[in-house]
Phi, psi and omega in degrees: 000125178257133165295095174303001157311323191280071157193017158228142171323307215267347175075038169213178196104123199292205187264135163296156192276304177239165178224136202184109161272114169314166149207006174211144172318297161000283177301324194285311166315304172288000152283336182262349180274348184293286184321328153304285198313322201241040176032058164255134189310137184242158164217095204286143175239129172239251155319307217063063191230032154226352184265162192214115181246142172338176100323306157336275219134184183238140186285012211215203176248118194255130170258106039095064213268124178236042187282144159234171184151138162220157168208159150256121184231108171284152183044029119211054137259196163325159172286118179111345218205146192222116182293147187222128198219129205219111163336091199348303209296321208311126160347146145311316162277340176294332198290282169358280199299326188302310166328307187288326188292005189261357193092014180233162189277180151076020166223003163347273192308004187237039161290166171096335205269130184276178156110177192255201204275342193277310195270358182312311185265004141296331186263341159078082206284164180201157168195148156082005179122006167261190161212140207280329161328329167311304201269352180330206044285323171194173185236136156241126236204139164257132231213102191281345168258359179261004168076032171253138157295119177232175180247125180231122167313168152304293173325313152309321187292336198026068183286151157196174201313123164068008178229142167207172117039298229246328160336271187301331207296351191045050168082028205290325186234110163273127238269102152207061151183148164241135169254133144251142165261091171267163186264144189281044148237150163298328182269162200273179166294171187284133224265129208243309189256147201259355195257325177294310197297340192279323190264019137292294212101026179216171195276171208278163197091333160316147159230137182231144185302155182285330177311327155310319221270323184293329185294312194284319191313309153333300192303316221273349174264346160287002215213332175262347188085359173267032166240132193285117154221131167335316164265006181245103163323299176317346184249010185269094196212161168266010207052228220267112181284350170240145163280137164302119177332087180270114175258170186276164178285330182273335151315267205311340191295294199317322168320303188283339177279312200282317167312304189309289165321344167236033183094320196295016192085186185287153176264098172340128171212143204250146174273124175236025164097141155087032215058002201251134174245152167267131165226158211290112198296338161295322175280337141327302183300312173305327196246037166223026116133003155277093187288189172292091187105000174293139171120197178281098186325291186291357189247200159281113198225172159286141163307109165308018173217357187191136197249003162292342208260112166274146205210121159265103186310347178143305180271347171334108135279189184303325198284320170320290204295323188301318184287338140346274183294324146307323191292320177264337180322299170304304177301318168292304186296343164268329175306311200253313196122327216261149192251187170255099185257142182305178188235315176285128154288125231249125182247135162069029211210161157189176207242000000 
């Protein structure tokens, strides 16, 4: 019996009834469509650096998308600009170094990020001022229920922070291939965050070779546990498990009247349109009385390095974390107001 534990970051989650690892669209497809036809619950498994799966297990057939492929296609897109089409299955960060290394811009900051390329434009994943969304052109998918291959545009995808489509779609479109449109330079998009731009060494706005800005980018999540390693206890995480919050102008007043009332300083903040602002959820958290390394040593705890990340100390189950992830939800929403939504998809579970 295998444990889908072993196919996920946080390292939990019981056994699938059946588990059938894909290596070709061909396979991948003809499993969820086997799994369809005889109405079985599918659970598509990529990295797993997003997922948060039962103690149970999954009642169904979890499949296992291992497809590779990267291709480049120059002059015919826009001028300056080279599509890049990249398999589900690929690793993420290989897509990344492979890109820069091909000479091209615009997924630096979004080095570092586990899973493979196939879950990118669900969570429409982002760090440092990117988005994978920036660079989307279209996705290619199988769409279970009319059980036809279609191309679905950026414009199809309706991505927003930390969301799209495929997201809302409740599994409706299974992931296999992504086109990106990247720009045919060396130099990075214009450098956004004051936390990057300082372990450059340049102002925020500043362009940097990219290889840098992927190299710092690296540094600075490896200093945090969000980079996946064997030796960093801190990175066995689903990475960062709550989204930053986005509030109303009548939210954030109250924030800053409750900060102001106990002393913290000014309230981080991000502008995210419409009037609406973002705020950074690691800072809720801290100051609503979770440090750093709060929890069960050996269980489920906060990172000692970054208080977005819940970590499974070793001994962690699924039911731990999860008791965890309430415990701050409920403490920021007694502190602040604000309430917290997971960032991980939740399998056989719920918050």
């Amino acid at each position: 019996m295998t444990l889908l534990a072993q196919y996920t970051t946080l390292g939990l989650g019981g056994p699938a009834r059946t588990l059938i690892t894909a290596a070709s669209d061909d396979a991948v497809i003809d499993a969820v469509r086997v799994a369809d036809t005889a109405a079985d619950p599918v659970l598509i498994l990529g990295g797993g650096s997003n997922l948060v799966i039962a103690d149970d297990g999954f009642p169904g057939t979890a499949v296992h998308v291992d497809t590779r492929g990267i291709s480049y296609a120059r002059g015919t897109a826009r001028a300056g600009i080279v599509e890049v089409t990249v398999a589900a299955g690929e690793n993420w960060d290989d897509v990344v170094a492979a890109t820069i290394a091909e000479g091209l811009a615009g997924l630096e900051c979004l080095s570092g990020i586990p899973g493979r390329a196939g879950a990118t434009p669900i969570q429409n994943v982002g760090a440092y001022g990117q988005e994978v969304a920036d660079a989307i052109t279209s996705v290619r998918a199988l769409d279970r229920r009319t059980g036809e291959i279609t191309l679905l545009t950026s414009a199809d995808c309706q991505f927003s922070y930390r969301d799209s489509m495929f997201k809302r779609a409740s599994g409706r479109y299974l992931v296999l291939a992504v086109t990106l449109a990247l720009p045919d330079e060396k130099l990075s998009r214009p450098v956004r965050y004051a936390e990057l731009a300082a372990t450059l060494g340049v102002e925020t706005g500043d362009r940097v070779p990219c290889a840098d800005a992927r190299e710092a980018v690296l540094a600075i999540r490896g200093r945090k546990g969000m980079v996946v390693s064997p030796d960093d206890p801190d990175s066995r995480s689903a990475g960062s498990f709550f989204t930053n919050p986005v509030v109303d102008a009548a939210q954030i007043a109250r924030v800053e009247a409750i900060a102001e009332g106990r002393g913290l300083g000014a309230v981080p903040r991000f502008d995210a349109g419409d009037g609406h602002f973002k705020l950074p959820a690691a800072w809720l958290i801290e100051r609503s009385g979770f440090a750093k390394g709060y929890g069960t040593p050996g269980g489920a705890r906060v990172s000692a390095k970054h208080t977005l990340a819940l970590v499974n100390g070793g001994a962690a189950t699924t039911q731990t974390l999860l008791a965890l992830a309430r415990e701050i939800v409920a403490g920021v929403r007694q502190a602040f107001g604000v309430t917290l939504e997971p960032e991980p998809i939740l399998v056989g579970v719920a918050l």
